[in-house]
XYZ file of C-alpha atoms in Angstrom:
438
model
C 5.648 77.045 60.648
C 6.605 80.712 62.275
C 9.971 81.799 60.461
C 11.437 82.448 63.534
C 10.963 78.273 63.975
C 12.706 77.361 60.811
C 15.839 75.252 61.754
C 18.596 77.373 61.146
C 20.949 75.828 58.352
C 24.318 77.429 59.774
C 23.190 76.064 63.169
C 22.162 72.122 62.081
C 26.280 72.415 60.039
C 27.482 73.695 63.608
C 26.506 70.910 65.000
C 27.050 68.173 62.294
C 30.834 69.482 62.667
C 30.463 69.221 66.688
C 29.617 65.080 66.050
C 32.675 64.433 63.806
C 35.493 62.421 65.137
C 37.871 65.244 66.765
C 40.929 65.703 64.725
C 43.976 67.754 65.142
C 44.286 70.614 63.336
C 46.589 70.403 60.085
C 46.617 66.705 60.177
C 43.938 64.336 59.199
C 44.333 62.023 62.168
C 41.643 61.645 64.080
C 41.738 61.532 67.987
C 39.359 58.862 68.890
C 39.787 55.332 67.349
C 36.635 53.219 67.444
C 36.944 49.433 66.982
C 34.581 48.755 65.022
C 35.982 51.157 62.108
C 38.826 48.748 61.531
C 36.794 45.425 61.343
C 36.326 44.119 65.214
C 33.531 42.234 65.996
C 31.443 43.319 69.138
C 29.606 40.583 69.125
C 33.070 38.383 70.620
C 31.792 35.968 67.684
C 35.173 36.466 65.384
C 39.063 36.874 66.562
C 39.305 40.868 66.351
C 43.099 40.925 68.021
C 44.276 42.065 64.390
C 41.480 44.814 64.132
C 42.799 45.891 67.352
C 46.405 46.436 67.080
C 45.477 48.711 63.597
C 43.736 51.258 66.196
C 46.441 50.520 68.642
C 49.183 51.307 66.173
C 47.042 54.022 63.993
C 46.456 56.131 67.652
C 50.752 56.012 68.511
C 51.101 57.293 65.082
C 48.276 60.223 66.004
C 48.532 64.147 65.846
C 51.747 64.964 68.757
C 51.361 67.214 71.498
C 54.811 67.994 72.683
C 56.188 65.194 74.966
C 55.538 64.251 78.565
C 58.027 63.185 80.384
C 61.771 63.444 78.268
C 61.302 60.238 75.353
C 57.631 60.392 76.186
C 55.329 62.053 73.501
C 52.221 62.998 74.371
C 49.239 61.948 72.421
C 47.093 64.423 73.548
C 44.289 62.540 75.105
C 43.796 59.967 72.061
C 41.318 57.597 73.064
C 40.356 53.865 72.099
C 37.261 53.292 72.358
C 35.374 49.752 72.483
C 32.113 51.199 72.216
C 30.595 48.957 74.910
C 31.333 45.405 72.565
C 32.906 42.062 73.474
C 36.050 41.583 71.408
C 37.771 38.081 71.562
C 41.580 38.274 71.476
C 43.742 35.598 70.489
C 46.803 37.471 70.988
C 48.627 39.772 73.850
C 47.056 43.260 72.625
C 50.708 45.023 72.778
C 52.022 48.810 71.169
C 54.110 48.368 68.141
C 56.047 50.906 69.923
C 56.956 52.388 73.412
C 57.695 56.467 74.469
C 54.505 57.528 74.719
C 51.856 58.504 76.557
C 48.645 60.605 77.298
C 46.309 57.955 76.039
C 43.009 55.924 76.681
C 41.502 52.777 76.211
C 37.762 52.053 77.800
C 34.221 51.308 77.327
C 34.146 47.396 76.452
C 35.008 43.743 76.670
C 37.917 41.861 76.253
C 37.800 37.809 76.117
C 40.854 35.747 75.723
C 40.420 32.935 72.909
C 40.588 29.656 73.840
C 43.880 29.350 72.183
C 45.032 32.617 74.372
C 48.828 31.965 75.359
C 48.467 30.749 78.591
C 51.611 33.050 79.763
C 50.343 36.266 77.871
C 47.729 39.102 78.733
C 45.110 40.792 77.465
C 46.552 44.210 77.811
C 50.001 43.970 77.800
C 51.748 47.495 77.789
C 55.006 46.794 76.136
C 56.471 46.955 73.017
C 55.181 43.945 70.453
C 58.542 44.403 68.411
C 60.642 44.468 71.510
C 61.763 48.225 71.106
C 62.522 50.717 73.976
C 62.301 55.000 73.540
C 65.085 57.076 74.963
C 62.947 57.594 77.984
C 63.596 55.520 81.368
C 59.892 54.147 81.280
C 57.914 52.302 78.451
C 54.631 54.426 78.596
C 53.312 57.845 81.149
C 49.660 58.530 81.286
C 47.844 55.492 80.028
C 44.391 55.277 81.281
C 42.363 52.003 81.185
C 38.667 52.443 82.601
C 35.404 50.876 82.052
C 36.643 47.682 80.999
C 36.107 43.774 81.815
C 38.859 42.153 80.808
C 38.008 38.185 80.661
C 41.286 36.380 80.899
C 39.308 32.862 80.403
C 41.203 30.710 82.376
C 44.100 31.275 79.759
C 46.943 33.761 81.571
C 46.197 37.177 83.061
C 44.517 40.663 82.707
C 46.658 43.856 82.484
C 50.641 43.508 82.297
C 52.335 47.480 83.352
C 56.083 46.804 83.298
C 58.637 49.775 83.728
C 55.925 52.689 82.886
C 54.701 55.183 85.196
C 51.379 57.184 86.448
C 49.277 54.199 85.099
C 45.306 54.218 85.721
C 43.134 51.683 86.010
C 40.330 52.593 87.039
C 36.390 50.993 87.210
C 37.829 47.625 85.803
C 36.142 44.268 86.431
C 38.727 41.668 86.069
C 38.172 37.635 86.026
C 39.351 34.116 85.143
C 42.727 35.007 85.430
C 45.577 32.040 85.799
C 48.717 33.812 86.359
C 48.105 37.916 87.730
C 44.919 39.994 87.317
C 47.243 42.371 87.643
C 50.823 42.680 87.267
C 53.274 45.698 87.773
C 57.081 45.521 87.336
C 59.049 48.501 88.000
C 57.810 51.615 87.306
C 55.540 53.393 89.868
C 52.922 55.188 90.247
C 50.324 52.834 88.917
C 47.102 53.733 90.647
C 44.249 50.916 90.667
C 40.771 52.428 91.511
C 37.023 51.447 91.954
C 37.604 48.095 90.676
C 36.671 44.177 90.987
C 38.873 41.506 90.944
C 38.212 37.345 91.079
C 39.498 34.734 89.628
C 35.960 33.036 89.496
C 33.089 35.138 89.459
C 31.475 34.306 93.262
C 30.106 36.490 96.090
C 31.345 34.351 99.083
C 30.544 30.568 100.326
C 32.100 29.187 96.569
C 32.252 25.299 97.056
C 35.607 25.593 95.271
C 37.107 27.979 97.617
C 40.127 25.448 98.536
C 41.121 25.417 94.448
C 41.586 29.092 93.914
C 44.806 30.046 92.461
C 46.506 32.772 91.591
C 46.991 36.902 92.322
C 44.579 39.281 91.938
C 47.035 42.280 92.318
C 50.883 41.821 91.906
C 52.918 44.690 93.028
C 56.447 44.257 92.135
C 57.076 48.280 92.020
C 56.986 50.975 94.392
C 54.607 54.028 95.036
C 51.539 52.251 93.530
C 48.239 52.654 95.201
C 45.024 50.625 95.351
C 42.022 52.179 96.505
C 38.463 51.165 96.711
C 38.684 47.915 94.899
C 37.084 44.578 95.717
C 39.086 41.152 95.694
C 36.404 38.189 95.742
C 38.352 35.465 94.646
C 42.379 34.511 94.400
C 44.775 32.511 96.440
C 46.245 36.331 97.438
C 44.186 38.871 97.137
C 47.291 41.223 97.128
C 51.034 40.568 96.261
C 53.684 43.330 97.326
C 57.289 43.387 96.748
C 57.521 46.677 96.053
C 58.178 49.593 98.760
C 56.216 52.811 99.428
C 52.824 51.062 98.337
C 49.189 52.026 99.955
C 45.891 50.285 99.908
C 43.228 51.757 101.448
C 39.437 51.196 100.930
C 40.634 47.299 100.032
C 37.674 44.644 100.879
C 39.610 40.831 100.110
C 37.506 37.962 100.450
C 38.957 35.852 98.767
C 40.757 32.282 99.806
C 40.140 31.971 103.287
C 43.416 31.905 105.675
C 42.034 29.134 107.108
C 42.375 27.256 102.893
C 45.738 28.433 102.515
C 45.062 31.946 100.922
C 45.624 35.078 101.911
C 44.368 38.856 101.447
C 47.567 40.863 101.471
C 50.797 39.526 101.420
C 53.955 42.342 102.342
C 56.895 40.221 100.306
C 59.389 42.020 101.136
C 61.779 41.635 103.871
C 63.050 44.558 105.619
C 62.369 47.143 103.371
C 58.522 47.366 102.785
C 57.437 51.243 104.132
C 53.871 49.979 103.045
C 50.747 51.317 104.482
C 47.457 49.500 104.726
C 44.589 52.172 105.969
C 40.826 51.566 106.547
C 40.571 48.281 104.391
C 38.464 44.817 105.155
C 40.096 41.740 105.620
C 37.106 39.367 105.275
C 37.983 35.463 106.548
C 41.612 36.090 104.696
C 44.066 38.214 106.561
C 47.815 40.138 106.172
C 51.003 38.431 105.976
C 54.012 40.734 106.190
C 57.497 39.445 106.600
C 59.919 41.474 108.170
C 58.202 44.140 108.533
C 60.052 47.573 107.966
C 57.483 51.198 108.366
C 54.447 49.119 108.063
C 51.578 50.631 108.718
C 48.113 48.568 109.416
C 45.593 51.296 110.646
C 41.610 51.617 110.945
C 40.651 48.072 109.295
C 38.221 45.554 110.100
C 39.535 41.334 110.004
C 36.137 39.312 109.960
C 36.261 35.457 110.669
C 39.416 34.914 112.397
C 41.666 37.017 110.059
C 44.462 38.293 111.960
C 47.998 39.512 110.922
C 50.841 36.927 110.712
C 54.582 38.430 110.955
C 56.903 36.541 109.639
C 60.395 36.231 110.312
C 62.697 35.805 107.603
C 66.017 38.245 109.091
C 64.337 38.373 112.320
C 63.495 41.913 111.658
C 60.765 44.049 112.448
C 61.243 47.723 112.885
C 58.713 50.662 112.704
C 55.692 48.676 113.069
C 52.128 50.162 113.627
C 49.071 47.868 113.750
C 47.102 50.324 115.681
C 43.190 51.162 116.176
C 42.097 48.020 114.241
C 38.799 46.284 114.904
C 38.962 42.153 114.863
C 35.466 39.657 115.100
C 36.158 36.099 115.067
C 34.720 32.575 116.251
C 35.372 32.482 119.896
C 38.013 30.050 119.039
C 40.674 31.954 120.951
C 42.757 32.628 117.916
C 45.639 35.722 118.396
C 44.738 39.028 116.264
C 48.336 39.354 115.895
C 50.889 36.482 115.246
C 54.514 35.423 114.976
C 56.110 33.044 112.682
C 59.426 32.423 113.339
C 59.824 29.050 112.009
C 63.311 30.514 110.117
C 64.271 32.237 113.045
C 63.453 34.010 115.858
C 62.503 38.016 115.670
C 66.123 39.555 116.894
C 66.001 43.062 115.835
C 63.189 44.610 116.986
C 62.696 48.384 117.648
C 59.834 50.658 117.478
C 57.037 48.598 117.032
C 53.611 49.397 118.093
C 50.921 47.008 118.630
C 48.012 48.627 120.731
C 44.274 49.948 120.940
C 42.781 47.221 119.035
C 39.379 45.664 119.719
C 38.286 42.386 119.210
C 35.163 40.076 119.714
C 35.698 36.480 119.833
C 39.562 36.497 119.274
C 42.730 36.997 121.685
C 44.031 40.680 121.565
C 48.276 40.585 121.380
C 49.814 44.370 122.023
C 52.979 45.008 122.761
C 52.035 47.306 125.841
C 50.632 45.217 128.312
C 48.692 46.500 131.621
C 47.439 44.170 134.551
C 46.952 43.944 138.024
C 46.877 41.701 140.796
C 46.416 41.749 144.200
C 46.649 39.513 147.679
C 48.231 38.969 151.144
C 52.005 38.409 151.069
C 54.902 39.549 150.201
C 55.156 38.654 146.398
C 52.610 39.473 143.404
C 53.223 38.457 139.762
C 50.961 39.443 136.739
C 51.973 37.506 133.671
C 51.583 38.686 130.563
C 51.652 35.664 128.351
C 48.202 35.944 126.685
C 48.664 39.258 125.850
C 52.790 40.771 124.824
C 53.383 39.614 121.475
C 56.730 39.138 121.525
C 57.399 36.203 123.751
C 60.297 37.517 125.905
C 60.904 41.102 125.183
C 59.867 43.755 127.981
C 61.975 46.975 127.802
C 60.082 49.218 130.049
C 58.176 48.087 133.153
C 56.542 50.744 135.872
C 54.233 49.343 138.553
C 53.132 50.316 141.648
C 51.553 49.412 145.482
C 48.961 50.099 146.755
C 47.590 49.304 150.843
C 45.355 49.753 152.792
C 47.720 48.903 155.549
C 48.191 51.888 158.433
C 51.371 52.253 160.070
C 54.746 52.654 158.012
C 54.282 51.881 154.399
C 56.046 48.392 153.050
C 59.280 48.424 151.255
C 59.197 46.936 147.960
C 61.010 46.578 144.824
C 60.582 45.038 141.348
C 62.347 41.488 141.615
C 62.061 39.820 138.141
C 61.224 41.047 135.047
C 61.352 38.033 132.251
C 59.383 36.120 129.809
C 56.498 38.435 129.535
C 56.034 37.801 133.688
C 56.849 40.610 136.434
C 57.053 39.869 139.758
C 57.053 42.621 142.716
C 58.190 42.099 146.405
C 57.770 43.622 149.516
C 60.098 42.769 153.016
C 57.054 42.048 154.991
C 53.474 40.477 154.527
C 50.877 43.010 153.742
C 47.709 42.813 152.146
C 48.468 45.041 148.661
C 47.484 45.335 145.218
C 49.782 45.835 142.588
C 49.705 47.357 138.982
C 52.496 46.917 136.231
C 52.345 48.218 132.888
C 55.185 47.052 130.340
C 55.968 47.518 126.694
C 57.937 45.803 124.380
């Protein structure tokens, strides 16, 4: 061998030093904590929920990097790594301690036991000992991607109570009981590029009528989901939270028509929710008094439509514009009211218009129509089309003849329960346009 092809001894120790685990510099903790260095079992053979909380608690007791937010230190990008395994848990996987952040956990399985606590989860991000840091949230910054979680029948997936800029992101999450998964309080949890079903299924599941339980519970504000796939749940989507946005959503999972629904807006009067370029696939939107909703660019397939409910009889600053519906010809409303607790009272500023739909009946609350005939009264009714059954607050029409002589007089005589009727003082052969909104 040519000299100048001899492996170069300082070079081959370069790298042997660039494949060590990274540690922090004056401390002999390292930064990323592989499972299978403390005993777990990737085969998902043994229990390895013991094995687990040592990393957990050995990577909040890693090298400091200053804090995050005040109460928050920052962990510096520690990492927990699975190493692409199946680990069976018996136990909520839970940090000894909370007040920190900057941390990851990815690349592997999780299975619940089949002695899992059927109220617990898998990754539960709260304190196992029950303590709280001087900060106002539990964790900041914790990441948790490339993961299926496998609640097996036994509770749910991810629990994120009071923490805040939370990923999870390219997650596949199933058999779930309770919540794939759950926020409370906090914000700023953002769910990405992720799959969610309580049964594994792509569609047409013979067991569609028995599905149970939330994919996605949103009881905190300023979360986002994005791109993420709902194939099976009773909801697809739970909000009760304010200031949330889905976009990129496709929910097929219990069919409207079986009871379920895709995304559910639980909370009345206050929800300033916005629900952009998603796919509402045989399961549709529920929102009950709806307060700045916004319900732009989607597609409802099979008869999904959007149901406002009236709980205060409330419903201000409502857009469901520029949607797209396709449905069975059955003559079912894109948009419709339930006002079993009351009728809607309070309504201002609500826009329901420029939708298209195949096979279903388009409501709007700006209706336009025309009639036309020899006489000296014309009525267009508007009862297949307003949404609101008796609420026109702006109404412009107007005449048109072919008659010669001096032009009819006419006025606008009635203008009630979505029907508007025009007269003239003599006969005349005419036909009229109106255009109201509600």
């Amino acid at each position: 061998m040519s000299p100048h092809h001899r492996p170069d001894p300082v070079w081959k120790l370069r790298e042997f030093k660039a494949s060590l685990p990274l540690r922090h510099s004056g401390q002999s903790r390292q930064l990323v904590y592989e499972l299978t260095s403390y005993g777990a079992d990737p085969s998902g053979i043994r229990d390895s929920t013991d094995a687990i909380l040592s990393a957990m608690s050995d990577a909040l007791k890693g090298p400091s990097h200053g804090s995050l937010m005040a109460g928050i230190t920052n962990l510096g990008g520690a990492q927990i790594s699975l190493q692409g395994g199946i680990y069976k848990v018996s136990r909520p996987l839970r940090f000894p301690t909370t007040g920190v952040g900057n941390l990851v956990i990815h690349g592997g399985t999780l299975l619940a036991s089949d002695d899992f606590p059927m109220d617990g989860y898998l990754i539960d991000l709260s304190s196992s000992n029950g303590t709280s840091s001087s900060s106002s949230y539990n964790y900041e910054f914790i990441t948790l991607r490339d993961l299926l979680l496998d609640a097996n029948y036994r509770g749910g997936c991810i629990s994120v109570p009071n923490s805040v800029r939370t990923g999870i992101d390219n997650c596949f999450i199933t058999h779930f009981m309770s919540n794939g998964i759950l926020v409370k309080g906090g914000h700023e949890t953002y769910i990405r590029n992720s799959y969610l079903g309580q049964h594994i299924t792509a569609g047409g599941d013979p067991g569609e009528r028995n599905f149970t339980g939330i994919a996605i519970n949103l009881q905190g504000n300023d979360n986002a989901v994005t791109d993420v796939i709902i194939f099976s749940a009773e909801v697809g989507i739970m909000a009760t939270g304010q200031a949330n946005v889905f976009s990129g959503v496709h929910c097929y999972n219990k069919a409207t028509g079986f009871g379920g629904t895709g995304i559910y807006l639980k909370l009345p009067g206050n929800a300033q929710t916005r629900i952009v370029n998603c796919y509402l696939d045989y399961t549709g939107i529920v929102a009950e008094d709806p307060v700045q909703v916004d319900i732009t660019n989607s597609f409802f397939l099979g008869d999904a439509h959007v149901l406002l409910k009236s709980i205060n009889g409330v419903a201000n600053g409502l857009n469901i514009v520029s949607n797209m519906f396709s449905g069975s010809g059955g003559g079912v409303d894109t948009v419709q009211l339930d006002e079993m607790e009351g009728p809607f009272r309070d309504v201002s500023q609500v826009v329901v218009d420029r939708n298209n739909a195949v096979g279903m009946n388009t409501r709007s609350t700006i209706g336009r129509g025309s009639t036309q005939g020899n006489g000296r009264s014309w009525t267009v009714d508007f009862g297949s089309v307003l949404l609101f059954p008796d609420r026109m607050g702006q109404v412009q029409y107007s005449l048109s003849t072919s008659r010669g002589g001096s032009f009819p007089r006419h006025i606008l005589r009635s203008a009630s329960k979505n029907r508007v009727t025009v007269e003239s003082d003599v006969d005349v052969a005419a036909t009229v346009y109106v255009t109201v909104e509600q």
